[in-house]
Coordinates of C-alpha atoms in Angstrom, one line a residue:
X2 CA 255.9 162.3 201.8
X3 CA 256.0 160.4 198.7
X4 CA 254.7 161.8 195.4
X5 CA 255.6 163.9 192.7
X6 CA 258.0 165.7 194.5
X7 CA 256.1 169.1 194.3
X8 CA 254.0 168.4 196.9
X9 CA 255.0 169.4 200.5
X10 CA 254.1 167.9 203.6
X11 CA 250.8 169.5 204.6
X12 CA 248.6 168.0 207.6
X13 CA 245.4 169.1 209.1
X14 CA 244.6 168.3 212.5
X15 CA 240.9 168.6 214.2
X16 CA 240.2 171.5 215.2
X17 CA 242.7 173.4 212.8
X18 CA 242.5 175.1 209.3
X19 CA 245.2 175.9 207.6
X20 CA 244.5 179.9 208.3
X21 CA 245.7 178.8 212.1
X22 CA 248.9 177.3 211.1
X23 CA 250.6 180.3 210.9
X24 CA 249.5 181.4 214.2
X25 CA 250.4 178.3 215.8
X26 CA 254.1 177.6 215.0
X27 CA 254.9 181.4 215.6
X28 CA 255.3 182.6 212.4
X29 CA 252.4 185.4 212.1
X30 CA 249.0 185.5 210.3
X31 CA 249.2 183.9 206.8
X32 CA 248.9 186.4 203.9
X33 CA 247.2 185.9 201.2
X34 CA 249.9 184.5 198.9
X35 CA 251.0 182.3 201.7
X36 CA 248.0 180.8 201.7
X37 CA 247.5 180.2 198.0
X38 CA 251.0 178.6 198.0
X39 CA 250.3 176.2 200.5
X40 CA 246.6 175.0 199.1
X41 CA 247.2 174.6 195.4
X42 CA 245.9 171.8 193.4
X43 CA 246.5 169.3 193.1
X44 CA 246.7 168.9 197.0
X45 CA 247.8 166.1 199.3
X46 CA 248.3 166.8 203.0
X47 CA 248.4 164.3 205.9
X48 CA 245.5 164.5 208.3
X49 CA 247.3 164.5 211.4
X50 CA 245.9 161.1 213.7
X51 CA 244.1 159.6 210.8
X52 CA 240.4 159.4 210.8
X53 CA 238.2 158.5 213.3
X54 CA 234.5 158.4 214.4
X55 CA 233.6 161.9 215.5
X56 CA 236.4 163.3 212.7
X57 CA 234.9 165.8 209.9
X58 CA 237.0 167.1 207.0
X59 CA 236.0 170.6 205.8
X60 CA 236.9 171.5 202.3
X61 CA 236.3 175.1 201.0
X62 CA 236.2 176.4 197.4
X63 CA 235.4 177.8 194.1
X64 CA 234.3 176.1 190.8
X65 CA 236.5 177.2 187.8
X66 CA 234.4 179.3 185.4
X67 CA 234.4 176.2 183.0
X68 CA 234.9 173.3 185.0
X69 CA 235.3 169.7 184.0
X70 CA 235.7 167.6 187.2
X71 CA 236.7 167.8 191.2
X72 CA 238.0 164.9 192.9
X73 CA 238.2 165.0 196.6
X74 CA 239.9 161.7 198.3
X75 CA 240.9 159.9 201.6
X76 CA 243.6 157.7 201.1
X77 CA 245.7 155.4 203.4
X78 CA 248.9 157.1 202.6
X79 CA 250.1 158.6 199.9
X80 CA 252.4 155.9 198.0
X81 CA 252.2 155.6 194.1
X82 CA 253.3 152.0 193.5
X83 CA 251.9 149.9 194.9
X84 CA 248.4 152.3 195.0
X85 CA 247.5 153.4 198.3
X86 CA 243.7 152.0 199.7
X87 CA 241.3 155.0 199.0
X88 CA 238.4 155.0 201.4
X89 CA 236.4 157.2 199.4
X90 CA 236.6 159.1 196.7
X91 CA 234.2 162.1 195.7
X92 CA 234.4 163.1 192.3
X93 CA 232.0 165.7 190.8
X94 CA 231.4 165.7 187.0
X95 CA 230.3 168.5 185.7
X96 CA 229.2 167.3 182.5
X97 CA 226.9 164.4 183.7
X98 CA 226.0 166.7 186.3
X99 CA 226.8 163.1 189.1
X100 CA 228.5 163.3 192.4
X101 CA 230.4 159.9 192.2
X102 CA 232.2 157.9 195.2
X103 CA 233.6 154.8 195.6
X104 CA 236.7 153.3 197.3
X105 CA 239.7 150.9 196.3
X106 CA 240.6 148.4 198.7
X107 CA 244.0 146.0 197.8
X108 CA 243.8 147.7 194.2
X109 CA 239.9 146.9 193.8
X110 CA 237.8 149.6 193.1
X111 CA 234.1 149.1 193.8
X112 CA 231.1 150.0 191.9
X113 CA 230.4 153.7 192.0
X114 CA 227.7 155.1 194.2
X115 CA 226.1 158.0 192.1
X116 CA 222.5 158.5 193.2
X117 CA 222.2 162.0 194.5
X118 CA 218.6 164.3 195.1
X119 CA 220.6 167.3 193.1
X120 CA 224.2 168.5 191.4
X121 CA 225.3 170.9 194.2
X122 CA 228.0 172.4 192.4
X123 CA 227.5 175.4 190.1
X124 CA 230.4 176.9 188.0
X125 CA 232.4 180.1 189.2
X126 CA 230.4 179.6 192.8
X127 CA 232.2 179.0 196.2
X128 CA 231.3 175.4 197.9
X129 CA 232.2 173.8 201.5
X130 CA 232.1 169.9 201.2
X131 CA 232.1 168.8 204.6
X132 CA 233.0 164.8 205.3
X133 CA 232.1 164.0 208.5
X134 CA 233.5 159.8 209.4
X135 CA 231.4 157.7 211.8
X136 CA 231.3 154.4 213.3
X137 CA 229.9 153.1 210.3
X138 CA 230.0 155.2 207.3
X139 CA 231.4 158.8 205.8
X140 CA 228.6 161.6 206.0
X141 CA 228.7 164.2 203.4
X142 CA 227.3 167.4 203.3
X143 CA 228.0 170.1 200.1
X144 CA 226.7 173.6 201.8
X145 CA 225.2 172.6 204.7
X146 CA 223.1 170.3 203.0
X147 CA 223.5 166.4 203.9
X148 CA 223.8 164.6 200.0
X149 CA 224.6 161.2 201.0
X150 CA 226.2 158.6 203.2
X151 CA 229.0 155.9 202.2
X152 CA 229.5 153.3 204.2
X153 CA 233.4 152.1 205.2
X154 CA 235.0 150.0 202.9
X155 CA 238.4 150.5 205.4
X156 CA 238.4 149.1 208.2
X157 CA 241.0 150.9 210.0
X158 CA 239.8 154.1 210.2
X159 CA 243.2 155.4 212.1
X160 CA 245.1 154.5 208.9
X161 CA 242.7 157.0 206.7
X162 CA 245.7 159.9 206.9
X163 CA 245.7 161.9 203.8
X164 CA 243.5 164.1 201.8
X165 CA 243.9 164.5 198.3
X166 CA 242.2 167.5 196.2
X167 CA 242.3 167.9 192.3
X168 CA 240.2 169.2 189.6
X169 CA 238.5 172.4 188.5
X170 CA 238.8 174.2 191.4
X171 CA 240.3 176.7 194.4
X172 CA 241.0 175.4 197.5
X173 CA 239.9 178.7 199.9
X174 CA 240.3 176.5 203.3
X175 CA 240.9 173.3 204.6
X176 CA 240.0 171.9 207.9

């Protein structure tokens, strides 16, 4: 996997978390530390098949006491130069109290998306961001709550095959 060289390759299938992992390649229940090694932030894993209608994307976590910002991404790969295609990127600012998104397609970002009916993340509170893909757009729901829908800007939703996490935050599970 390309990158900084810290990161290490990481995937997420559809029915998995990474608290299954362990179980499934024989090496035991995952103990706390293991677990906080393998979802530090920054985080980029592959999602294992790429996207697809039907897909959902679970992300669990806490706000730092004093956060700033959380970004939460799906890219088409994970290469630095030239920039992989983001098909959507959620970032939460704290200070403005907005729940941005918007994609970058061939190196072109398009105009942020920020209406939302309410900031759903509170500081030093856990969260589950849920991004479920369909036919024609990403769902998202923050707590069980659906916030808003964004519709594709990538076509090929098979090519959609990392997740990328950063920000003012714990990562608690991934799925």
């Amino acid at each position: 996997m390309a990158g900084s060289g810290t990161e290490k390759d990481r995937s997420i299938t559809d029915d998995d978390h990474l608290n299954n992992w362990f179980g499934t390649t024989g090496l035991g229940s995952p103990d706390r530390e293991d677990i906080a090694r393998i979802l530090t932030v920054p985080f980029s894993g592959r999602i294992k098949g790429g996207m697809k209608p039907g897909k959902k994307i679970i992300v669990m976590g806490i706000v730092d006491p004093e956060p700033e910002s959380l970004d939460i991404s799906l890219t088409c790969g994970n290469l630095e130069a030239p920039p992989a295609d983001v098909a959507i990127l959620l970032s939460a600012r704290f200070a403005e109290r907005q729940f941005i998104r918007k994609a970058c397609v061939s190196g072109e970002w398009s105009d942020e998306e920020t209406p939302i009916p309410y900031f759903p993340f509170i500081q030093d509170q856990p969260f589950r961001v849920e991004i479920h893909c369909e036919h024609q757009r990403f769902r998202i729901f923050v707590d069980g709550h659906q916030l808003f829908d964004f519709y594709h800007r990538v076509n090929s939703l098979p090519s959609i095959d990392t997740i990328k996490i950063n920000g003012s935050l714990q990562i608690t599970k991934l799925g």
